[in-house]
């Protein structure tokens, strides 16, 4: 009987110990930029020099000529501009 009492005391004592709640650690949220958000840059014009489409709100790509940055609505306009920038930069 004595052999059973001591293990029984240990079992009862062990069952009364509640497991600790897991500690929840929180890290500060990292600021993430949208993939579609373009960096704010000073454009030479708000108009695509090739097709004359507005690029003020949204543009596909840019190119730098003579220190000025020009925005384009699409890749084909940029390709045409790169081939001959002077044709598109003349005053009309």
Short mmCIF file of N, CA and C in Angstrom, two decimals:
data_model
loop_
_atom_site.label_atom_id
_atom_site.label_comp_id
_atom_site.label_asym_id
_atom_site.label_seq_id
_atom_site.Cartn_x
_atom_site.Cartn_y
_atom_site.Cartn_z
N UNK A 1 0.82 -1.19 0.00
CA UNK A 1 0.00 0.00 0.00
C UNK A 1 0.86 1.25 0.00
N UNK A 2 1.95 1.23 0.78
CA UNK A 2 2.84 2.39 0.82
C UNK A 2 3.46 2.63 -0.55
N UNK A 3 3.72 1.59 -1.27
CA UNK A 3 4.32 1.73 -2.59
C UNK A 3 3.38 2.44 -3.56
N UNK A 4 2.10 2.36 -3.32
CA UNK A 4 1.12 3.01 -4.19
C UNK A 4 0.83 4.45 -3.78
N UNK A 5 0.98 4.77 -2.53
CA UNK A 5 0.65 6.11 -2.04
C UNK A 5 1.61 7.15 -2.59
N UNK A 6 2.88 6.90 -2.53
CA UNK A 6 3.87 7.88 -3.00
C UNK A 6 3.71 8.18 -4.50
N UNK A 7 3.60 7.19 -5.38
CA UNK A 7 3.37 7.52 -6.80
C UNK A 7 2.03 8.22 -7.03
N UNK A 8 1.03 7.85 -6.23
CA UNK A 8 -0.27 8.50 -6.36
C UNK A 8 -0.18 9.97 -6.00
N UNK A 9 0.58 10.31 -4.98
CA UNK A 9 0.78 11.71 -4.58
C UNK A 9 1.46 12.48 -5.72
N UNK A 10 2.46 11.89 -6.35
CA UNK A 10 3.15 12.55 -7.47
C UNK A 10 2.22 12.76 -8.66
N UNK A 11 1.39 11.78 -8.94
CA UNK A 11 0.46 11.89 -10.06
C UNK A 11 -0.56 13.00 -9.81
N UNK A 12 -1.10 13.05 -8.60
CA UNK A 12 -2.08 14.09 -8.26
C UNK A 12 -1.41 15.46 -8.31
N UNK A 13 -0.21 15.59 -7.80
CA UNK A 13 0.49 16.87 -7.81
C UNK A 13 0.80 17.30 -9.24
N UNK A 14 1.17 16.37 -10.08
CA UNK A 14 1.49 16.69 -11.47
C UNK A 14 0.24 17.10 -12.24
N UNK A 15 -0.88 16.52 -11.93
CA UNK A 15 -2.12 16.85 -12.65
C UNK A 15 -2.64 18.23 -12.27
N UNK A 16 -2.29 18.71 -11.10
CA UNK A 16 -2.78 20.01 -10.66
C UNK A 16 -1.95 21.15 -11.24
N UNK A 17 -0.78 20.89 -11.73
CA UNK A 17 0.03 21.93 -12.37
C UNK A 17 -0.52 22.19 -13.76
N UNK A 18 -1.03 23.38 -13.95
CA UNK A 18 -1.57 23.73 -15.25
C UNK A 18 -0.43 24.16 -16.17
N UNK A 19 -0.52 23.80 -17.42
CA UNK A 19 0.53 24.24 -18.34
C UNK A 19 0.46 25.76 -18.52
N UNK A 20 1.60 26.35 -18.70
CA UNK A 20 1.66 27.80 -18.89
C UNK A 20 1.08 28.16 -20.24
N UNK A 21 0.41 29.29 -20.26
CA UNK A 21 -0.11 29.79 -21.53
C UNK A 21 1.08 30.21 -22.39
N UNK A 22 1.03 29.90 -23.68
CA UNK A 22 2.15 30.31 -24.54
C UNK A 22 2.22 31.84 -24.61
N UNK A 23 3.42 32.32 -24.52
CA UNK A 23 3.64 33.76 -24.57
C UNK A 23 3.55 34.23 -26.02
N UNK A 24 2.71 35.21 -26.23
CA UNK A 24 2.51 35.73 -27.58
C UNK A 24 3.37 36.97 -27.75
N UNK A 25 4.27 36.91 -28.71
CA UNK A 25 5.12 38.05 -29.00
C UNK A 25 4.62 38.72 -30.27
N UNK A 26 4.53 40.01 -30.23
CA UNK A 26 4.11 40.74 -31.43
C UNK A 26 5.23 41.66 -31.85
N UNK A 27 5.44 41.70 -33.13
CA UNK A 27 6.46 42.59 -33.70
C UNK A 27 5.74 43.77 -34.33
N UNK A 28 6.38 44.91 -34.36
CA UNK A 28 5.74 46.05 -35.01
C UNK A 28 5.53 45.75 -36.50
N UNK A 29 4.42 46.20 -37.01
CA UNK A 29 4.10 45.96 -38.42
C UNK A 29 5.06 46.73 -39.30
N UNK A 30 5.52 46.06 -40.34
CA UNK A 30 6.39 46.72 -41.30
C UNK A 30 5.54 47.41 -42.35
N UNK A 31 5.94 48.60 -42.71
CA UNK A 31 5.21 49.33 -43.74
C UNK A 31 5.59 48.75 -45.09
N UNK A 32 4.59 48.31 -45.82
CA UNK A 32 4.85 47.74 -47.13
C UNK A 32 4.23 48.63 -48.19
N UNK A 33 5.00 48.86 -49.23
CA UNK A 33 4.50 49.66 -50.33
C UNK A 33 3.81 48.75 -51.34
N UNK A 34 2.83 49.29 -51.93
CA UNK A 34 2.12 48.55 -52.97
C UNK A 34 3.05 48.33 -54.15
N UNK A 35 2.90 47.17 -54.80
CA UNK A 35 3.74 46.88 -55.96
C UNK A 35 3.45 47.83 -57.11
N UNK A 36 2.24 48.33 -57.17
CA UNK A 36 1.88 49.22 -58.27
C UNK A 36 2.22 50.67 -57.96
N UNK A 37 2.60 50.96 -56.74
CA UNK A 37 2.91 52.33 -56.37
C UNK A 37 4.26 52.73 -56.97
N UNK A 38 4.25 53.77 -57.76
CA UNK A 38 5.47 54.25 -58.41
C UNK A 38 6.12 55.32 -57.51
N UNK A 39 7.43 55.38 -57.51
CA UNK A 39 8.08 56.43 -56.73
C UNK A 39 7.77 57.79 -57.34
N UNK A 40 7.71 58.79 -56.49
CA UNK A 40 7.42 60.15 -56.96
C UNK A 40 8.69 60.72 -57.59
N UNK A 41 8.63 60.95 -58.90
CA UNK A 41 9.76 61.53 -59.61
C UNK A 41 9.26 62.72 -60.41
N UNK A 42 10.15 63.64 -60.68
CA UNK A 42 9.79 64.82 -61.46
C UNK A 42 9.88 64.48 -62.94
N UNK A 43 8.74 64.40 -63.59
CA UNK A 43 8.70 64.09 -65.02
C UNK A 43 8.86 65.36 -65.83
N UNK A 44 9.44 65.23 -67.01
CA UNK A 44 9.59 66.37 -67.90
C UNK A 44 8.23 66.85 -68.39
N UNK A 45 7.28 65.92 -68.50
CA UNK A 45 5.94 66.26 -68.98
C UNK A 45 4.95 65.24 -68.46
N UNK A 46 3.70 65.65 -68.35
CA UNK A 46 2.63 64.73 -67.95
C UNK A 46 2.02 64.03 -69.16
N UNK A 47 2.60 64.24 -70.34
CA UNK A 47 2.10 63.68 -71.59
C UNK A 47 3.17 62.76 -72.19
N UNK A 48 2.75 61.59 -72.65
CA UNK A 48 3.64 60.67 -73.37
C UNK A 48 4.06 61.39 -74.65
N UNK A 49 5.36 61.61 -74.87
CA UNK A 49 5.80 62.38 -76.05
C UNK A 49 5.53 61.67 -77.38
N UNK A 50 5.27 60.38 -77.37
CA UNK A 50 5.05 59.64 -78.61
C UNK A 50 3.58 59.67 -79.02
N UNK A 51 2.70 59.25 -78.14
CA UNK A 51 1.27 59.15 -78.50
C UNK A 51 0.43 60.27 -77.92
N UNK A 52 1.03 61.16 -77.15
CA UNK A 52 0.37 62.31 -76.54
C UNK A 52 -0.72 61.91 -75.53
N UNK A 53 -0.59 60.74 -74.97
CA UNK A 53 -1.52 60.27 -73.95
C UNK A 53 -1.07 60.78 -72.58
N UNK A 54 -2.02 61.09 -71.71
CA UNK A 54 -1.68 61.57 -70.37
C UNK A 54 -1.03 60.46 -69.55
N UNK A 55 0.08 60.78 -68.92
CA UNK A 55 0.77 59.83 -68.04
C UNK A 55 0.90 60.41 -66.63
N UNK A 56 0.05 61.38 -66.33
CA UNK A 56 0.10 62.04 -65.03
C UNK A 56 -0.24 61.07 -63.90
N UNK A 57 -1.28 60.27 -64.08
CA UNK A 57 -1.72 59.34 -63.05
C UNK A 57 -1.04 57.99 -63.13
N UNK A 58 -0.81 57.50 -64.35
CA UNK A 58 -0.27 56.15 -64.50
C UNK A 58 0.63 56.10 -65.73
N UNK A 59 1.78 55.46 -65.57
CA UNK A 59 2.69 55.27 -66.70
C UNK A 59 3.35 53.91 -66.59
N UNK A 60 3.79 53.39 -67.74
CA UNK A 60 4.36 52.04 -67.80
C UNK A 60 5.87 52.05 -67.55
N UNK A 61 6.56 53.03 -68.15
CA UNK A 61 8.02 53.04 -68.07
C UNK A 61 8.52 54.46 -68.26
N UNK A 62 9.81 54.67 -68.02
CA UNK A 62 10.41 55.98 -68.19
C UNK A 62 11.74 55.85 -68.92
N UNK A 63 12.19 56.99 -69.45
CA UNK A 63 13.51 57.06 -70.08
C UNK A 63 14.07 58.45 -69.78
N UNK A 64 15.40 58.53 -69.64
CA UNK A 64 16.04 59.81 -69.37
C UNK A 64 16.80 60.26 -70.61
N UNK A 65 16.52 61.49 -71.03
CA UNK A 65 17.21 62.09 -72.17
C UNK A 65 17.59 63.51 -71.76
N UNK A 66 18.86 63.85 -71.92
CA UNK A 66 19.39 65.17 -71.57
C UNK A 66 19.02 65.57 -70.14
N UNK A 67 19.07 64.62 -69.22
CA UNK A 67 18.81 64.92 -67.81
C UNK A 67 17.34 65.05 -67.45
N UNK A 68 16.45 64.84 -68.39
CA UNK A 68 15.01 64.93 -68.12
C UNK A 68 14.40 63.53 -68.22
N UNK A 69 13.42 63.28 -67.37
CA UNK A 69 12.76 61.98 -67.35
C UNK A 69 11.41 62.07 -68.06
N UNK A 70 11.24 61.21 -69.04
CA UNK A 70 10.00 61.15 -69.82
C UNK A 70 9.27 59.85 -69.49
N UNK A 71 7.96 59.94 -69.30
CA UNK A 71 7.15 58.77 -68.98
C UNK A 71 6.38 58.33 -70.22
N UNK A 72 6.09 57.02 -70.27
CA UNK A 72 5.41 56.44 -71.44
C UNK A 72 4.25 55.56 -70.99
N UNK A 73 3.22 55.52 -71.85
CA UNK A 73 2.04 54.71 -71.54
C UNK A 73 2.32 53.23 -71.74
N UNK A 74 3.28 52.89 -72.58
CA UNK A 74 3.57 51.49 -72.84
C UNK A 74 4.97 51.29 -73.39
N UNK A 75 5.35 50.03 -73.54
CA UNK A 75 6.70 49.69 -73.99
C UNK A 75 6.94 50.12 -75.44
N UNK A 76 5.92 50.03 -76.29
CA UNK A 76 6.12 50.39 -77.69
C UNK A 76 6.41 51.88 -77.85
N UNK A 77 5.74 52.72 -77.05
CA UNK A 77 6.02 54.16 -77.11
C UNK A 77 7.45 54.45 -76.65
N UNK A 78 7.89 53.76 -75.61
CA UNK A 78 9.26 53.97 -75.13
C UNK A 78 10.26 53.54 -76.19
N UNK A 79 10.02 52.39 -76.82
CA UNK A 79 10.94 51.90 -77.86
C UNK A 79 11.04 52.89 -79.02
N UNK A 80 9.90 53.42 -79.46
CA UNK A 80 9.90 54.41 -80.55
C UNK A 80 10.67 55.66 -80.13
N UNK A 81 10.47 56.10 -78.91
CA UNK A 81 11.14 57.30 -78.41
C UNK A 81 12.65 57.09 -78.34
N UNK A 82 13.09 55.95 -77.85
CA UNK A 82 14.52 55.67 -77.70
C UNK A 82 15.21 55.66 -79.07
N UNK A 83 14.52 55.17 -80.10
CA UNK A 83 15.12 55.11 -81.44
C UNK A 83 15.45 56.50 -81.96
N UNK A 84 14.59 57.48 -81.69
CA UNK A 84 14.80 58.82 -82.22
C UNK A 84 14.14 59.86 -81.30
N UNK A 85 14.77 60.19 -80.17
CA UNK A 85 14.16 61.13 -79.23
C UNK A 85 13.92 62.52 -79.82
N UNK A 86 14.82 62.97 -80.66
CA UNK A 86 14.68 64.33 -81.20
C UNK A 86 13.42 64.49 -82.04
N UNK A 87 12.93 63.42 -82.64
CA UNK A 87 11.70 63.50 -83.44
C UNK A 87 10.49 63.79 -82.56
N UNK A 88 10.55 63.41 -81.32
CA UNK A 88 9.41 63.59 -80.42
C UNK A 88 9.57 64.78 -79.48
N UNK A 89 10.76 65.35 -79.40
CA UNK A 89 11.00 66.44 -78.48
C UNK A 89 10.97 67.81 -79.14
N UNK A 90 10.68 67.87 -80.42
CA UNK A 90 10.58 69.16 -81.09
C UNK A 90 9.28 69.83 -80.70
N UNK A 91 9.29 71.15 -80.64
CA UNK A 91 8.07 71.90 -80.32
C UNK A 91 7.10 71.78 -81.49
N UNK A 92 5.88 71.43 -81.18
CA UNK A 92 4.87 71.27 -82.23
C UNK A 92 3.88 72.39 -82.17
#
